[in-house]
Short mmCIF file of N, CA and C and ligand atoms in Angstrom, two decimals:
data_model
loop_
_atom_site.label_atom_id
_atom_site.label_comp_id
_atom_site.label_asym_id
_atom_site.label_seq_id
_atom_site.Cartn_x
_atom_site.Cartn_y
_atom_site.Cartn_z
N MET A 13 71.07 -82.67 -46.75
CA MET A 13 70.74 -84.03 -47.22
C MET A 13 70.97 -85.04 -46.10
N ASN A 14 70.07 -85.95 -45.98
CA ASN A 14 70.14 -86.98 -44.95
C ASN A 14 70.99 -88.15 -45.41
N VAL A 15 71.71 -88.77 -44.46
CA VAL A 15 72.54 -89.92 -44.85
C VAL A 15 71.70 -91.07 -45.39
N THR A 16 70.48 -91.18 -44.95
CA THR A 16 69.63 -92.29 -45.42
C THR A 16 69.30 -92.14 -46.91
N ASP A 17 69.59 -90.97 -47.44
CA ASP A 17 69.34 -90.75 -48.86
C ASP A 17 70.47 -91.31 -49.72
N ILE A 18 71.52 -91.77 -49.07
CA ILE A 18 72.63 -92.29 -49.84
C ILE A 18 72.43 -93.78 -50.14
N LEU A 19 72.46 -94.10 -51.38
CA LEU A 19 72.31 -95.49 -51.77
C LEU A 19 73.55 -95.93 -52.54
N THR A 20 73.96 -97.12 -52.30
CA THR A 20 75.10 -97.64 -53.05
C THR A 20 74.60 -98.76 -53.97
N LEU A 21 74.95 -98.63 -55.19
CA LEU A 21 74.47 -99.58 -56.19
C LEU A 21 75.64 -100.21 -56.91
N GLN A 22 75.47 -101.41 -57.30
CA GLN A 22 76.52 -102.04 -58.10
C GLN A 22 75.96 -102.45 -59.45
N THR A 23 76.60 -101.93 -60.45
CA THR A 23 76.16 -102.18 -61.82
C THR A 23 77.30 -102.82 -62.58
N ILE A 24 77.01 -103.81 -63.39
CA ILE A 24 78.08 -104.33 -64.24
C ILE A 24 77.69 -104.27 -65.71
N LEU A 25 78.70 -104.11 -66.52
CA LEU A 25 78.53 -104.03 -67.96
C LEU A 25 78.95 -105.36 -68.56
N VAL A 26 78.09 -105.97 -69.33
CA VAL A 26 78.46 -107.22 -69.98
C VAL A 26 78.15 -107.16 -71.48
N GLY A 27 78.75 -108.06 -72.21
CA GLY A 27 78.59 -108.09 -73.65
C GLY A 27 79.91 -108.45 -74.30
N ASP A 28 79.84 -108.80 -75.58
CA ASP A 28 81.04 -109.23 -76.30
C ASP A 28 82.15 -108.18 -76.24
N SER A 29 83.36 -108.64 -76.40
CA SER A 29 84.51 -107.75 -76.47
C SER A 29 84.35 -106.80 -77.66
N GLY A 30 84.62 -105.53 -77.45
CA GLY A 30 84.59 -104.57 -78.54
C GLY A 30 83.26 -103.84 -78.75
N VAL A 31 82.24 -104.19 -77.96
CA VAL A 31 80.93 -103.54 -78.16
C VAL A 31 80.90 -102.11 -77.61
N GLY A 32 81.87 -101.81 -76.73
CA GLY A 32 81.96 -100.43 -76.22
C GLY A 32 81.67 -100.26 -74.74
N LYS A 33 81.85 -101.32 -73.96
CA LYS A 33 81.56 -101.26 -72.53
C LYS A 33 82.45 -100.22 -71.83
N THR A 34 83.75 -100.32 -72.06
CA THR A 34 84.68 -99.40 -71.41
C THR A 34 84.41 -97.96 -71.88
N SER A 35 84.19 -97.81 -73.16
CA SER A 35 83.95 -96.47 -73.71
C SER A 35 82.69 -95.85 -73.15
N LEU A 36 81.66 -96.67 -72.95
CA LEU A 36 80.41 -96.16 -72.40
C LEU A 36 80.61 -95.67 -70.96
N LEU A 37 81.35 -96.45 -70.23
CA LEU A 37 81.63 -96.11 -68.84
C LEU A 37 82.46 -94.82 -68.74
N VAL A 38 83.46 -94.73 -69.60
CA VAL A 38 84.32 -93.54 -69.61
C VAL A 38 83.50 -92.31 -70.01
N GLN A 39 82.61 -92.49 -70.97
CA GLN A 39 81.76 -91.37 -71.42
C GLN A 39 80.86 -90.91 -70.27
N PHE A 40 80.32 -91.85 -69.53
CA PHE A 40 79.45 -91.48 -68.41
C PHE A 40 80.24 -90.81 -67.29
N ASP A 41 81.40 -91.35 -67.01
CA ASP A 41 82.23 -90.88 -65.91
C ASP A 41 82.88 -89.53 -66.22
N GLN A 42 83.44 -89.41 -67.42
CA GLN A 42 84.25 -88.23 -67.74
C GLN A 42 83.63 -87.32 -68.78
N GLY A 43 82.51 -87.76 -69.36
CA GLY A 43 81.84 -86.92 -70.36
C GLY A 43 82.63 -86.78 -71.64
N LYS A 44 83.48 -87.77 -71.92
CA LYS A 44 84.21 -87.72 -73.18
C LYS A 44 84.52 -89.10 -73.72
N PHE A 45 84.82 -89.12 -75.01
CA PHE A 45 85.12 -90.36 -75.71
C PHE A 45 86.62 -90.49 -75.86
N ILE A 46 87.18 -91.56 -75.30
CA ILE A 46 88.61 -91.79 -75.43
C ILE A 46 88.80 -93.07 -76.22
N PRO A 47 89.15 -92.97 -77.50
CA PRO A 47 89.29 -94.17 -78.33
C PRO A 47 90.38 -95.10 -77.81
N GLY A 48 90.19 -96.37 -78.02
CA GLY A 48 91.17 -97.35 -77.58
C GLY A 48 90.68 -98.08 -76.35
N SER A 49 90.98 -99.36 -76.28
CA SER A 49 90.47 -100.17 -75.17
C SER A 49 91.37 -100.10 -73.96
N PHE A 50 90.78 -99.98 -72.83
CA PHE A 50 91.51 -100.12 -71.58
C PHE A 50 90.48 -100.45 -70.52
N SER A 51 90.96 -100.98 -69.46
CA SER A 51 90.06 -101.38 -68.40
C SER A 51 89.70 -100.19 -67.50
N ALA A 52 88.49 -100.17 -67.06
CA ALA A 52 88.07 -99.10 -66.15
C ALA A 52 86.94 -99.59 -65.27
N THR A 53 87.11 -99.42 -64.02
CA THR A 53 86.02 -99.71 -63.09
C THR A 53 85.96 -98.51 -62.17
N VAL A 54 84.82 -97.90 -62.09
CA VAL A 54 84.75 -96.65 -61.36
C VAL A 54 83.57 -96.58 -60.40
N GLY A 55 83.70 -95.69 -59.45
CA GLY A 55 82.57 -95.36 -58.59
C GLY A 55 82.16 -93.94 -58.94
N ILE A 56 80.87 -93.76 -59.20
CA ILE A 56 80.40 -92.46 -59.63
C ILE A 56 79.26 -92.02 -58.72
N GLY A 57 79.34 -90.79 -58.25
CA GLY A 57 78.25 -90.26 -57.45
C GLY A 57 77.42 -89.30 -58.29
N PHE A 58 76.11 -89.43 -58.24
CA PHE A 58 75.26 -88.49 -58.96
C PHE A 58 73.88 -88.48 -58.30
N THR A 59 73.09 -87.50 -58.63
CA THR A 59 71.78 -87.40 -57.99
C THR A 59 70.67 -87.83 -58.94
N VAL A 60 69.71 -88.54 -58.40
CA VAL A 60 68.53 -88.93 -59.16
C VAL A 60 67.33 -88.64 -58.26
N SER A 61 66.42 -87.87 -58.75
CA SER A 61 65.22 -87.51 -57.99
C SER A 61 65.56 -87.08 -56.55
N HIS A 62 66.52 -86.21 -56.45
CA HIS A 62 66.93 -85.65 -55.16
C HIS A 62 67.60 -86.64 -54.22
N HIS A 63 67.89 -87.82 -54.71
CA HIS A 63 68.63 -88.77 -53.90
C HIS A 63 70.06 -88.83 -54.41
N TRP A 64 70.96 -88.90 -53.48
CA TRP A 64 72.35 -89.03 -53.86
C TRP A 64 72.65 -90.51 -54.04
N LEU A 65 73.16 -90.85 -55.21
CA LEU A 65 73.45 -92.25 -55.47
C LEU A 65 74.94 -92.44 -55.69
N TYR A 66 75.46 -93.44 -55.07
CA TYR A 66 76.83 -93.80 -55.36
C TYR A 66 76.78 -95.12 -56.10
N CYS A 67 77.21 -95.07 -57.32
CA CYS A 67 77.08 -96.23 -58.19
C CYS A 67 78.47 -96.76 -58.53
N SER A 68 78.76 -97.97 -58.12
CA SER A 68 80.03 -98.54 -58.56
C SER A 68 79.74 -99.38 -59.80
N ILE A 69 80.44 -99.08 -60.84
CA ILE A 69 80.17 -99.73 -62.12
C ILE A 69 81.38 -100.57 -62.50
N TRP A 70 81.13 -101.82 -62.72
CA TRP A 70 82.21 -102.75 -63.02
C TRP A 70 82.22 -103.06 -64.50
N ASP A 71 83.36 -102.76 -65.06
CA ASP A 71 83.56 -103.03 -66.47
C ASP A 71 84.22 -104.39 -66.56
N THR A 72 83.63 -105.30 -67.32
CA THR A 72 84.14 -106.67 -67.36
C THR A 72 85.22 -106.85 -68.42
N ALA A 73 86.25 -106.01 -68.34
CA ALA A 73 87.33 -106.05 -69.32
C ALA A 73 88.03 -107.40 -69.34
N GLY A 74 88.23 -107.93 -70.54
CA GLY A 74 89.02 -109.14 -70.68
C GLY A 74 88.25 -110.42 -70.46
N GLN A 75 87.49 -110.45 -69.37
CA GLN A 75 86.83 -111.70 -69.03
C GLN A 75 85.83 -112.16 -70.09
N GLU A 76 85.31 -111.21 -70.86
CA GLU A 76 84.29 -111.58 -71.83
C GLU A 76 84.82 -112.60 -72.82
N ARG A 77 86.13 -112.59 -72.96
CA ARG A 77 86.79 -113.52 -73.86
C ARG A 77 86.49 -114.96 -73.44
N PHE A 78 86.36 -115.17 -72.16
CA PHE A 78 86.15 -116.51 -71.65
C PHE A 78 84.68 -116.84 -71.47
N ARG A 79 83.82 -115.90 -71.91
CA ARG A 79 82.39 -116.13 -71.87
C ARG A 79 81.88 -116.39 -70.45
N SER A 80 82.67 -115.97 -69.49
CA SER A 80 82.19 -116.17 -68.15
C SER A 80 82.82 -115.17 -67.20
N VAL A 81 82.04 -114.18 -66.87
CA VAL A 81 82.46 -113.20 -65.90
C VAL A 81 82.40 -113.96 -64.57
N THR A 82 83.26 -113.66 -63.64
CA THR A 82 83.24 -114.45 -62.41
C THR A 82 81.86 -114.39 -61.78
N HIS A 83 81.47 -115.49 -61.19
CA HIS A 83 80.12 -115.61 -60.67
C HIS A 83 79.83 -114.61 -59.57
N ALA A 84 80.86 -114.24 -58.81
CA ALA A 84 80.69 -113.27 -57.73
C ALA A 84 80.26 -111.92 -58.29
N TYR A 85 80.81 -111.57 -59.43
CA TYR A 85 80.45 -110.36 -60.14
C TYR A 85 78.94 -110.30 -60.34
N TYR A 86 78.40 -111.38 -60.87
CA TYR A 86 76.97 -111.45 -61.15
C TYR A 86 76.16 -111.42 -59.87
N ARG A 87 76.61 -112.20 -58.91
CA ARG A 87 75.85 -112.37 -57.68
C ARG A 87 75.66 -111.05 -56.94
N ASP A 88 76.69 -110.21 -56.94
CA ASP A 88 76.66 -108.98 -56.17
C ASP A 88 76.05 -107.80 -56.93
N ALA A 89 75.73 -107.99 -58.19
CA ALA A 89 75.24 -106.86 -58.99
C ALA A 89 73.75 -106.61 -58.78
N GLN A 90 73.41 -105.33 -58.67
CA GLN A 90 71.99 -104.96 -58.64
C GLN A 90 71.48 -104.66 -60.06
N ALA A 91 72.40 -104.29 -60.91
CA ALA A 91 72.00 -103.96 -62.27
C ALA A 91 73.02 -104.47 -63.28
N LEU A 92 72.51 -104.86 -64.43
CA LEU A 92 73.36 -105.36 -65.50
C LEU A 92 73.01 -104.64 -66.79
N LEU A 93 74.01 -104.06 -67.40
CA LEU A 93 73.80 -103.46 -68.71
C LEU A 93 74.36 -104.44 -69.73
N LEU A 94 73.47 -104.96 -70.58
CA LEU A 94 73.87 -105.94 -71.59
C LEU A 94 74.01 -105.22 -72.92
N LEU A 95 75.24 -105.12 -73.39
CA LEU A 95 75.52 -104.34 -74.59
C LEU A 95 75.75 -105.20 -75.82
N TYR A 96 75.30 -104.68 -76.96
CA TYR A 96 75.78 -105.19 -78.23
C TYR A 96 76.16 -103.98 -79.07
N ASP A 97 76.76 -104.26 -80.21
CA ASP A 97 77.22 -103.21 -81.11
C ASP A 97 76.30 -103.25 -82.33
N ILE A 98 75.68 -102.14 -82.66
CA ILE A 98 74.70 -102.15 -83.77
C ILE A 98 75.35 -102.44 -85.13
N THR A 99 76.69 -102.41 -85.19
CA THR A 99 77.37 -102.74 -86.45
C THR A 99 77.83 -104.20 -86.47
N SER A 100 77.49 -104.95 -85.42
CA SER A 100 77.92 -106.35 -85.33
C SER A 100 76.75 -107.27 -85.01
N LYS A 101 76.33 -108.01 -86.03
CA LYS A 101 75.22 -108.94 -85.86
C LYS A 101 75.56 -110.03 -84.85
N SER A 102 76.83 -110.47 -84.84
CA SER A 102 77.20 -111.54 -83.90
C SER A 102 77.10 -111.07 -82.46
N SER A 103 77.46 -109.82 -82.22
CA SER A 103 77.37 -109.31 -80.84
C SER A 103 75.91 -109.24 -80.40
N PHE A 104 75.03 -108.98 -81.37
CA PHE A 104 73.59 -108.94 -81.11
C PHE A 104 73.08 -110.36 -80.80
N ASP A 105 73.45 -111.30 -81.66
CA ASP A 105 73.03 -112.70 -81.47
C ASP A 105 73.56 -113.26 -80.15
N ASN A 106 74.76 -112.85 -79.79
CA ASN A 106 75.38 -113.37 -78.56
C ASN A 106 74.72 -112.86 -77.28
N THR A 107 73.86 -111.85 -77.38
CA THR A 107 73.21 -111.35 -76.16
C THR A 107 72.37 -112.47 -75.54
N ARG A 108 71.92 -113.38 -76.37
CA ARG A 108 71.10 -114.49 -75.86
C ARG A 108 71.92 -115.37 -74.90
N ALA A 109 73.14 -115.67 -75.30
CA ALA A 109 74.02 -116.48 -74.44
C ALA A 109 74.37 -115.71 -73.17
N TRP A 110 74.58 -114.41 -73.32
CA TRP A 110 74.88 -113.60 -72.14
C TRP A 110 73.70 -113.62 -71.17
N LEU A 111 72.51 -113.52 -71.72
CA LEU A 111 71.32 -113.48 -70.86
C LEU A 111 71.14 -114.81 -70.13
N THR A 112 71.41 -115.89 -70.81
CA THR A 112 71.33 -117.22 -70.18
C THR A 112 72.25 -117.27 -68.98
N GLU A 113 73.47 -116.77 -69.19
CA GLU A 113 74.45 -116.76 -68.11
C GLU A 113 74.00 -115.85 -66.97
N ILE A 114 73.43 -114.71 -67.33
CA ILE A 114 72.94 -113.77 -66.32
C ILE A 114 71.86 -114.44 -65.47
N HIS A 115 70.92 -115.10 -66.14
CA HIS A 115 69.83 -115.74 -65.41
C HIS A 115 70.32 -116.88 -64.52
N GLU A 116 71.40 -117.47 -64.93
CA GLU A 116 71.96 -118.56 -64.15
C GLU A 116 72.62 -118.07 -62.87
N TYR A 117 73.33 -116.94 -62.97
CA TYR A 117 74.17 -116.52 -61.85
C TYR A 117 73.73 -115.26 -61.10
N ALA A 118 72.95 -114.42 -61.74
CA ALA A 118 72.60 -113.15 -61.09
C ALA A 118 71.41 -113.32 -60.15
N GLN A 119 71.20 -112.32 -59.30
CA GLN A 119 70.02 -112.35 -58.42
C GLN A 119 68.76 -112.24 -59.28
N ASN A 120 67.69 -112.84 -58.78
CA ASN A 120 66.45 -112.88 -59.56
C ASN A 120 65.88 -111.50 -59.86
N ASP A 121 66.10 -110.56 -58.93
CA ASP A 121 65.50 -109.24 -59.11
C ASP A 121 66.47 -108.23 -59.72
N VAL A 122 67.54 -108.72 -60.33
CA VAL A 122 68.52 -107.81 -60.94
C VAL A 122 67.86 -106.99 -62.05
N VAL A 123 68.23 -105.71 -62.11
CA VAL A 123 67.71 -104.84 -63.17
C VAL A 123 68.57 -105.04 -64.42
N ILE A 124 67.93 -105.38 -65.51
CA ILE A 124 68.68 -105.62 -66.75
C ILE A 124 68.21 -104.62 -67.80
N MET A 125 69.16 -104.10 -68.56
CA MET A 125 68.82 -103.22 -69.66
C MET A 125 69.61 -103.65 -70.89
N LEU A 126 68.94 -103.72 -72.03
CA LEU A 126 69.62 -104.07 -73.28
C LEU A 126 70.01 -102.79 -74.00
N LEU A 127 71.28 -102.69 -74.39
CA LEU A 127 71.75 -101.49 -75.06
C LEU A 127 72.41 -101.79 -76.39
N GLY A 128 71.95 -101.10 -77.43
CA GLY A 128 72.58 -101.18 -78.74
C GLY A 128 73.53 -100.00 -78.87
N ASN A 129 74.82 -100.26 -78.71
CA ASN A 129 75.79 -99.16 -78.71
C ASN A 129 76.34 -98.89 -80.12
N LYS A 130 77.03 -97.77 -80.26
CA LYS A 130 77.63 -97.25 -81.52
C LYS A 130 76.54 -96.74 -82.46
N SER A 131 75.51 -96.15 -81.90
CA SER A 131 74.39 -95.65 -82.71
C SER A 131 74.82 -94.53 -83.66
N ASP A 132 76.02 -94.00 -83.46
CA ASP A 132 76.55 -92.97 -84.38
C ASP A 132 77.00 -93.57 -85.70
N MET A 133 77.26 -94.88 -85.73
CA MET A 133 77.80 -95.52 -86.94
C MET A 133 76.68 -95.98 -87.89
N ILE A 134 75.91 -95.02 -88.33
CA ILE A 134 74.70 -95.31 -89.11
C ILE A 134 75.00 -96.06 -90.40
N SER A 135 76.08 -95.69 -91.10
CA SER A 135 76.34 -96.30 -92.41
C SER A 135 76.81 -97.75 -92.30
N SER A 136 77.30 -98.15 -91.11
CA SER A 136 77.73 -99.55 -90.93
C SER A 136 76.71 -100.36 -90.14
N ARG A 137 75.55 -99.80 -89.92
CA ARG A 137 74.55 -100.48 -89.10
C ARG A 137 74.17 -101.84 -89.68
N MET A 138 74.20 -102.88 -88.80
CA MET A 138 73.80 -104.23 -89.21
C MET A 138 72.59 -104.72 -88.42
N VAL A 139 72.27 -104.03 -87.35
CA VAL A 139 71.11 -104.40 -86.52
C VAL A 139 70.17 -103.20 -86.47
N ARG A 140 68.96 -103.39 -86.98
CA ARG A 140 67.99 -102.29 -86.98
C ARG A 140 67.51 -102.01 -85.55
N ARG A 141 67.09 -100.78 -85.36
CA ARG A 141 66.59 -100.40 -84.04
C ARG A 141 65.39 -101.27 -83.62
N ASP A 142 64.50 -101.55 -84.58
CA ASP A 142 63.30 -102.32 -84.21
C ASP A 142 63.65 -103.78 -83.88
N GLU A 143 64.76 -104.27 -84.41
CA GLU A 143 65.21 -105.62 -84.02
C GLU A 143 65.66 -105.61 -82.55
N GLY A 144 66.33 -104.53 -82.16
CA GLY A 144 66.74 -104.38 -80.76
C GLY A 144 65.53 -104.28 -79.86
N GLU A 145 64.55 -103.48 -80.29
CA GLU A 145 63.32 -103.30 -79.51
C GLU A 145 62.57 -104.62 -79.34
N ARG A 146 62.53 -105.38 -80.43
CA ARG A 146 61.81 -106.65 -80.40
C ARG A 146 62.48 -107.64 -79.44
N LEU A 147 63.81 -107.69 -79.52
CA LEU A 147 64.54 -108.61 -78.65
C LEU A 147 64.37 -108.21 -77.18
N ALA A 148 64.40 -106.92 -76.92
CA ALA A 148 64.23 -106.44 -75.54
C ALA A 148 62.84 -106.80 -75.02
N ARG A 149 61.84 -106.69 -75.89
CA ARG A 149 60.48 -107.09 -75.49
C ARG A 149 60.45 -108.57 -75.14
N GLU A 150 61.11 -109.35 -75.99
CA GLU A 150 61.17 -110.80 -75.74
C GLU A 150 61.85 -111.08 -74.40
N TYR A 151 62.94 -110.36 -74.13
CA TYR A 151 63.67 -110.55 -72.87
C TYR A 151 62.92 -109.92 -71.69
N GLY A 152 61.98 -109.03 -71.99
CA GLY A 152 61.24 -108.35 -70.93
C GLY A 152 62.06 -107.30 -70.21
N VAL A 153 62.93 -106.63 -70.97
CA VAL A 153 63.80 -105.60 -70.38
C VAL A 153 63.71 -104.30 -71.20
N PRO A 154 64.05 -103.16 -70.59
CA PRO A 154 64.07 -101.91 -71.36
C PRO A 154 65.21 -101.90 -72.37
N PHE A 155 65.05 -101.06 -73.36
CA PHE A 155 66.04 -100.99 -74.45
C PHE A 155 66.36 -99.55 -74.80
N MET A 156 67.63 -99.30 -75.10
CA MET A 156 68.02 -98.00 -75.62
C MET A 156 69.18 -98.19 -76.58
N GLU A 157 69.25 -97.31 -77.57
CA GLU A 157 70.46 -97.25 -78.39
C GLU A 157 71.31 -96.11 -77.84
N THR A 158 72.60 -96.38 -77.76
CA THR A 158 73.52 -95.40 -77.17
C THR A 158 74.70 -95.16 -78.10
N SER A 159 75.39 -94.07 -77.86
CA SER A 159 76.69 -93.86 -78.50
C SER A 159 77.67 -93.38 -77.45
N ALA A 160 78.67 -94.22 -77.20
CA ALA A 160 79.72 -93.82 -76.26
C ALA A 160 80.55 -92.72 -76.89
N LYS A 161 80.47 -92.60 -78.23
CA LYS A 161 81.26 -91.60 -78.94
C LYS A 161 80.64 -90.21 -78.81
N THR A 162 79.37 -90.11 -79.16
CA THR A 162 78.71 -88.80 -79.11
C THR A 162 78.08 -88.53 -77.75
N GLY A 163 77.90 -89.59 -76.97
CA GLY A 163 77.29 -89.42 -75.65
C GLY A 163 75.77 -89.55 -75.65
N VAL A 164 75.19 -89.81 -76.82
CA VAL A 164 73.73 -89.93 -76.93
C VAL A 164 73.19 -91.02 -75.99
N ASN A 165 72.25 -90.62 -75.15
CA ASN A 165 71.54 -91.51 -74.21
C ASN A 165 72.37 -92.08 -73.06
N VAL A 166 73.66 -91.73 -73.00
CA VAL A 166 74.51 -92.35 -71.98
C VAL A 166 74.08 -91.98 -70.56
N ASP A 167 73.86 -90.68 -70.32
CA ASP A 167 73.38 -90.26 -68.99
C ASP A 167 72.04 -90.90 -68.68
N LEU A 168 71.19 -90.93 -69.71
CA LEU A 168 69.83 -91.48 -69.52
C LEU A 168 69.85 -92.92 -69.06
N VAL A 169 70.74 -93.71 -69.63
CA VAL A 169 70.84 -95.12 -69.28
C VAL A 169 71.13 -95.27 -67.79
N PHE A 170 72.17 -94.60 -67.34
CA PHE A 170 72.58 -94.77 -65.95
C PHE A 170 71.54 -94.18 -65.00
N LYS A 171 70.91 -93.10 -65.42
CA LYS A 171 69.88 -92.52 -64.56
C LYS A 171 68.64 -93.41 -64.51
N ALA A 172 68.29 -94.03 -65.62
CA ALA A 172 67.13 -94.92 -65.65
C ALA A 172 67.38 -96.12 -64.73
N VAL A 173 68.57 -96.65 -64.78
CA VAL A 173 68.92 -97.79 -63.93
C VAL A 173 68.88 -97.38 -62.46
N ALA A 174 69.48 -96.24 -62.15
CA ALA A 174 69.52 -95.78 -60.77
C ALA A 174 68.12 -95.52 -60.24
N LYS A 175 67.28 -94.97 -61.08
CA LYS A 175 65.90 -94.67 -60.68
C LYS A 175 65.14 -95.96 -60.37
N GLU A 176 65.31 -96.93 -61.24
CA GLU A 176 64.66 -98.22 -61.06
C GLU A 176 65.12 -98.87 -59.75
N LEU A 177 66.41 -98.80 -59.50
CA LEU A 177 66.96 -99.41 -58.28
C LEU A 177 66.50 -98.67 -57.03
N LYS A 178 66.38 -97.37 -57.16
CA LYS A 178 65.95 -96.56 -56.02
C LYS A 178 64.52 -96.93 -55.61
N HIS A 179 63.69 -97.18 -56.62
CA HIS A 179 62.31 -97.57 -56.35
C HIS A 179 62.24 -98.88 -55.57
N ARG A 180 63.20 -99.73 -55.85
CA ARG A 180 63.18 -101.04 -55.19
C ARG A 180 63.83 -101.02 -53.82
N ALA A 181 64.66 -99.99 -53.59
CA ALA A 181 65.43 -99.96 -52.34
C ALA A 181 64.53 -99.79 -51.13
P1 GDP B 20 84.77 -103.15 -74.83
O1 GDP B 20 85.69 -104.23 -75.25
O2 GDP B 20 83.34 -103.62 -74.82
O3 GDP B 20 85.15 -102.49 -73.55
O4 GDP B 20 84.80 -102.02 -75.98
P2 GDP B 20 85.66 -100.66 -76.03
O5 GDP B 20 85.04 -99.62 -75.17
O6 GDP B 20 87.08 -100.97 -75.78
O7 GDP B 20 85.42 -100.22 -77.54
C1 GDP B 20 85.85 -101.02 -78.62
C2 GDP B 20 86.11 -100.12 -79.83
O8 GDP B 20 84.90 -99.50 -80.27
C3 GDP B 20 87.09 -98.99 -79.52
O9 GDP B 20 87.88 -98.76 -80.66
C4 GDP B 20 86.17 -97.81 -79.27
O10 GDP B 20 86.82 -96.59 -79.54
C5 GDP B 20 85.00 -98.08 -80.22
N1 GDP B 20 83.72 -97.57 -79.72
C6 GDP B 20 83.15 -97.82 -78.52
N2 GDP B 20 81.95 -97.23 -78.42
C7 GDP B 20 81.74 -96.57 -79.59
C8 GDP B 20 80.65 -95.77 -80.09
O11 GDP B 20 79.61 -95.55 -79.46
N3 GDP B 20 80.81 -95.29 -81.36
C9 GDP B 20 81.92 -95.53 -82.10
N4 GDP B 20 81.96 -95.00 -83.33
N5 GDP B 20 82.95 -96.27 -81.67
C10 GDP B 20 82.86 -96.80 -80.42
MG1 MG B 21 86.67 -102.95 -72.23
#
C-alpha cells in the first residue's frame, strides 16, 4: 500500500444529550454496546475501497448542554453526524437548531449525515422513519436509522462518510 493512500479525516458527532453519540462511537470502535454515558474520542483506522483511512471521530460529550460545540471543532471537521433519538421528538425537532449552528460555523463543503438512532426501540418510537427521510431531504443530506445497541447500520454510516470524503479528497 502506498502512503498516498492514507487519508486522515475528522468527523464530529453532534446532537442533543442522550441521543447516543458516545454509544454509536463505541459501537463502531469496539463492536459492542456499553450502556452508560462516558466521553470518548477516538481515532479509528479502516479500509474503504482499498484505501486506508484514518478517521478521528470527536464525540461532543457535555458541550451539547450549552448548545454550542466550540467553533474550532466545527471549523476543522470534514464530516458531521447529526443525531437524534427516534424515541424523542424534541431531539428530532432540535436538529434544526443544530443544523443552523453547523451552517454558521462549519466549512461549506462539510459532509453532513442525519441519523435517527435507537432504531431498536420500536415500541417507544416517537419519530417515524419517513419523517426522518423527509427532514433529511429538506436538509439535502443522506439519512439512516441506526442502533448503537444492536449495531444496525453503524459500520455503514462511517463507511458512507469515509467514501464520500475520499471522493472529494
Ligand atoms: P450521548 O449523550 O449522545 O453521548 O448519548 P449516550 O451514548 O450516552 O446514550 C444515552 C443513553 O441511551 C445511554 O443510556 C445509552 O445506553 C442509550 N443508548 C444509546 N444508543 C442506544 C441505542 O441505539 N439503543 C438503545 N436501546 N439505547 C441506546
Ligand atoms: Mg456522550
